[in-house]
Short mmCIF file of C-alpha atoms and ligand atoms in Angstrom, two decimals:
data_model
loop_
_atom_site.label_atom_id
_atom_site.label_comp_id
_atom_site.label_asym_id
_atom_site.label_seq_id
_atom_site.Cartn_x
_atom_site.Cartn_y
_atom_site.Cartn_z
CA LYS A 1 5.36 246.70 40.13
CA THR A 2 7.98 246.76 42.80
CA ARG A 3 8.34 243.34 44.57
CA VAL A 4 7.91 243.88 48.31
CA ALA A 5 8.47 241.67 51.28
CA ILE A 6 6.87 242.47 54.62
CA LEU A 7 8.71 241.55 57.91
CA ILE A 8 6.49 241.03 60.99
CA SER A 9 6.85 239.63 64.54
CA GLY A 10 3.18 239.58 65.78
CA ARG A 11 -0.38 240.69 64.95
CA GLY A 12 0.42 242.04 61.62
CA SER A 13 -2.31 244.73 61.31
CA ASN A 14 -0.04 247.15 59.33
CA MET A 15 0.85 244.04 57.14
CA VAL A 16 -2.94 243.68 56.37
CA SER A 17 -3.24 247.31 55.47
CA LEU A 18 -0.29 247.04 52.90
CA ILE A 19 -1.80 243.81 51.43
CA GLU A 20 -5.24 245.46 51.07
CA ALA A 21 -3.81 248.58 49.45
CA ALA A 22 -1.69 246.52 47.01
CA LYS A 23 -4.80 244.88 45.60
CA ALA A 24 -5.69 248.22 43.83
CA PRO A 25 -4.84 247.84 40.11
CA GLY A 26 -2.74 251.04 39.94
CA TYR A 27 -0.73 250.40 43.06
CA PRO A 28 3.03 250.42 42.39
CA ALA A 29 3.98 247.54 44.67
CA GLU A 30 2.99 243.82 44.92
CA ILE A 31 3.48 241.94 48.15
CA VAL A 32 5.37 238.73 47.28
CA LEU A 33 6.54 237.53 50.68
CA VAL A 34 5.76 237.73 54.43
CA LEU A 35 8.45 236.66 56.84
CA SER A 36 8.27 236.52 60.69
CA ASN A 37 11.07 235.97 63.13
CA ARG A 38 8.45 234.41 65.49
CA PRO A 39 6.55 231.29 64.47
CA ASP A 40 3.56 232.20 66.46
CA ALA A 41 3.01 235.53 64.60
CA ALA A 42 -0.61 235.83 63.95
CA GLY A 43 -0.03 237.75 60.74
CA LEU A 44 1.50 234.58 58.95
CA ALA A 45 -1.84 232.82 58.83
CA HIS A 46 -3.59 235.86 57.41
CA ALA A 47 -0.97 236.31 54.70
CA ARG A 48 -1.30 232.72 53.67
CA SER A 49 -5.13 232.93 53.68
CA VAL A 50 -4.84 235.57 50.97
CA GLY A 51 -2.42 233.48 48.95
CA ILE A 52 0.91 235.25 49.88
CA THR A 53 3.85 233.07 50.68
CA ALA A 54 4.51 233.43 54.46
CA HIS A 55 6.72 231.71 56.85
CA ALA A 56 8.73 232.10 59.98
CA ILE A 57 12.51 232.17 60.35
CA ASP A 58 12.90 231.47 64.01
CA HIS A 59 15.69 233.71 65.33
CA ARG A 60 16.14 231.38 68.30
CA ALA A 61 17.50 228.69 65.88
CA PHE A 62 20.44 230.75 64.99
CA PRO A 63 23.59 231.25 67.07
CA ASP A 64 23.92 234.91 66.58
CA ARG A 65 22.39 238.03 64.83
CA ALA A 66 24.57 237.86 61.76
CA THR A 67 23.64 234.27 60.97
CA PHE A 68 19.96 235.00 61.27
CA ASP A 69 20.23 238.12 59.10
CA ALA A 70 22.02 236.09 56.45
CA ALA A 71 19.18 233.47 56.43
CA LEU A 72 16.70 236.42 56.04
CA ASP A 73 18.78 237.97 53.27
CA ALA A 74 18.86 234.75 51.35
CA GLU A 75 15.13 234.36 51.44
CA LEU A 76 14.47 237.94 50.31
CA ARG A 77 16.91 237.54 47.38
CA ALA A 78 15.52 234.09 46.40
CA ALA A 79 12.09 235.73 46.19
CA GLY A 80 13.42 238.50 43.97
CA VAL A 81 12.38 241.06 46.61
CA GLU A 82 13.31 244.59 45.75
CA LEU A 83 11.97 246.54 48.75
CA VAL A 84 11.44 245.50 52.42
CA CYS A 85 8.67 246.83 54.69
CA LEU A 86 9.15 246.28 58.40
CA ALA A 87 5.67 246.12 60.06
CA GLY A 88 5.97 245.47 63.76
CA PHE A 89 9.25 243.70 63.26
CA MET A 90 10.70 243.73 66.69
CA ARG A 91 14.33 242.78 66.12
CA VAL A 92 17.43 244.87 65.63
CA PHE A 93 19.40 243.95 62.46
CA SER A 94 23.16 243.67 62.05
CA ALA A 95 24.80 246.72 60.39
CA GLY A 96 25.76 244.49 57.44
CA PHE A 97 22.20 243.53 56.77
CA VAL A 98 20.96 247.19 57.00
CA GLU A 99 23.78 248.27 54.63
CA ALA A 100 22.82 245.50 52.10
CA TRP A 101 19.28 246.92 51.92
CA ALA A 102 20.17 250.48 52.25
CA GLY A 103 17.53 252.68 50.52
CA ARG A 104 15.34 249.57 49.95
CA MET A 105 14.04 249.09 53.47
CA ILE A 106 11.36 251.11 55.33
CA ASN A 107 9.85 250.90 58.74
CA ILE A 108 6.71 252.22 60.56
CA HIS A 109 7.24 253.50 64.02
CA PRO A 110 4.50 254.51 66.41
CA SER A 111 5.68 258.00 67.36
CA LEU A 112 6.53 261.38 65.56
CA LEU A 113 10.18 260.68 65.16
CA PRO A 114 12.78 261.79 66.17
CA LEU A 115 10.70 261.80 69.49
CA PHE A 116 10.22 258.57 71.38
CA LYS A 117 12.43 256.00 69.74
CA GLY A 118 12.38 252.37 70.98
CA THR A 119 9.51 250.75 72.64
CA HIS A 120 6.54 251.90 74.79
CA THR A 121 6.28 254.90 72.63
CA HIS A 122 2.76 255.79 73.73
CA ALA A 123 3.83 255.67 77.39
CA GLN A 124 6.85 257.87 76.48
CA ALA A 125 4.52 260.38 74.84
CA LEU A 126 2.19 260.65 77.79
CA ALA A 127 5.20 260.88 80.23
CA ALA A 128 6.54 263.77 78.08
CA GLY A 129 3.20 265.55 78.09
CA VAL A 130 3.10 266.16 74.37
CA ARG A 131 -0.30 267.32 72.93
CA LEU A 132 0.41 265.79 69.55
CA HIS A 133 1.60 262.19 68.87
CA GLY A 134 1.59 259.99 65.88
CA CYS A 135 3.48 257.72 63.60
CA THR A 136 6.34 257.87 61.12
CA VAL A 137 7.50 255.87 58.11
CA HIS A 138 11.26 256.09 57.56
CA TYR A 139 14.04 254.50 55.73
CA VAL A 140 16.02 252.03 57.98
CA VAL A 141 19.63 252.96 58.86
CA PRO A 142 21.85 251.09 61.36
CA GLU A 143 20.90 253.54 64.21
CA LEU A 144 17.52 252.48 65.67
CA ASP A 145 14.58 254.49 64.61
CA ALA A 146 16.86 257.21 63.14
CA GLY A 147 16.48 256.95 59.37
CA PRO A 148 15.35 259.63 56.96
CA ILE A 149 11.64 260.31 57.20
CA VAL A 150 9.22 259.44 54.34
CA ALA A 151 5.89 260.45 55.86
CA GLN A 152 4.21 261.13 59.21
CA ALA A 153 0.74 261.43 60.57
CA ALA A 154 -0.33 263.12 63.80
CA VAL A 155 -3.17 262.51 66.37
CA PRO A 156 -4.10 264.65 69.38
CA VAL A 157 -3.34 263.38 72.86
CA ARG A 158 -6.58 263.69 74.74
CA ALA A 159 -7.34 264.29 78.45
CA GLY A 160 -7.67 260.90 80.17
CA ASP A 161 -5.65 259.02 77.54
CA ASP A 162 -3.62 256.01 78.71
CA PRO A 163 -1.14 254.12 76.54
CA ASP A 164 -3.76 251.85 75.12
CA SER A 165 -6.24 254.56 74.12
CA LEU A 166 -3.38 256.53 72.47
CA ALA A 167 -2.17 253.38 70.69
CA ALA A 168 -5.73 252.85 69.30
CA ARG A 169 -5.85 256.40 67.88
CA VAL A 170 -2.37 256.06 66.38
CA ILE A 171 -2.87 252.65 64.83
CA VAL A 172 -5.71 253.99 62.73
CA GLN A 173 -3.35 256.53 61.28
CA GLU A 174 -0.50 253.87 60.80
CA HIS A 175 -2.98 251.83 58.61
CA ARG A 176 -3.60 254.93 56.40
CA LEU A 177 0.08 256.16 56.35
CA TYR A 178 1.96 253.07 55.57
CA PRO A 179 0.22 252.16 52.28
CA ALA A 180 0.47 255.75 51.22
CA ALA A 181 4.19 255.92 52.06
CA LEU A 182 4.87 252.62 50.38
CA ALA A 183 3.15 253.90 47.20
CA LEU A 184 5.36 256.98 47.27
CA VAL A 185 8.57 254.89 47.75
CA ALA A 186 7.65 252.07 45.31
CA GLY A 187 6.29 254.52 42.77
CA GLY A 188 9.39 256.66 42.73
CA GLY A 189 7.52 259.58 44.35
CA ALA A 190 10.06 259.54 47.32
CA ARG A 191 13.63 258.74 47.03
CA LEU A 192 16.71 258.72 49.25
CA GLN A 193 19.37 261.40 48.50
CA GLY A 194 22.04 261.20 50.97
CA ASP A 195 20.49 261.31 54.43
CA ARG A 196 17.35 263.12 53.21
CA VAL A 197 14.25 261.91 51.51
CA VAL A 198 13.30 263.88 48.42
CA ILE A 199 9.60 263.89 47.56
CA GLU A 200 9.47 264.20 43.75
CA ASP A 201 6.13 265.79 43.57
CA ASP A 202 5.29 267.84 46.70
CA GLY A 203 1.88 268.78 45.21
CA ALA A 204 -0.91 266.59 43.99
CA ALA A 205 0.71 263.21 44.14
CA ALA A 206 1.88 263.47 47.70
CA ASP A 207 -1.53 265.00 48.82
CA ALA A 208 -3.45 262.28 47.14
CA ALA A 209 -1.29 259.63 48.76
CA LEU A 210 -1.39 261.03 52.27
C1 GAR B 1 2.75 249.02 65.28
O1 GAR B 1 2.26 249.95 66.14
C2 GAR B 1 4.12 249.39 64.81
O2 GAR B 1 4.22 250.86 64.56
C3 GAR B 1 4.94 248.99 65.91
O3 GAR B 1 4.43 247.82 66.35
C4 GAR B 1 3.08 247.72 66.08
C5 GAR B 1 2.84 246.46 65.19
O4 GAR B 1 1.49 246.20 64.99
N1 GAR B 1 6.27 248.94 65.52
C6 GAR B 1 7.34 249.17 66.33
O5 GAR B 1 7.21 249.45 67.58
C7 GAR B 1 8.73 248.98 65.68
N2 GAR B 1 9.74 249.32 66.60
P1 GAR B 1 0.89 245.25 63.89
O6 GAR B 1 1.70 244.04 64.03
O7 GAR B 1 -0.51 245.12 64.15
O8 GAR B 1 1.25 245.94 62.65
#
């Protein structure tokens, strides 16, 4: 099984969905480490409660981005991590860190990329008047929310939606999508070729996963 670390900054509901999925015997990844840049992240306690090593590396204790990223990198390597999943990790990395983990780090973003990068994605979608919104799992590249796309799920935008109601509809799909996408990446069903993701089996395996 692929050794996976999950990086969080807060609630950690996507982290929980990955941990739950990884309990299945045939799942190709095991969650070996959870790290947060915020000591108060609620997800840390949950991870520990299910026996996963979890701790904070408080970014405020480091003089700059590169030093924090080096500490993160050292923890990941010490734990033998092969693949990193960002799950609500709200901190931008230095280019060096992203390059060190190129092709081995994925993120979930709450919009149908390349639309609505950055924060407040649900408000952005409502302001744009789109009728479909959703979430994306993508490989991480130095440019924010710009990496090759592994998988997406869409939801309708309904009359009367506000950012909270839309977020609630999207998060349900995030919790389905991320475990499926991680299974594809860790199981070799998706791989990076240049700046594209190649899905090895576009038929049954991908359908079953998604
Ligand atoms: C999720 O909606 C995730 O897509 C988003 O933050 C939320 C974290 O929730 N991530 C980003 O906006 C990344 N830029 P969670 O902590 O409950 O998984």
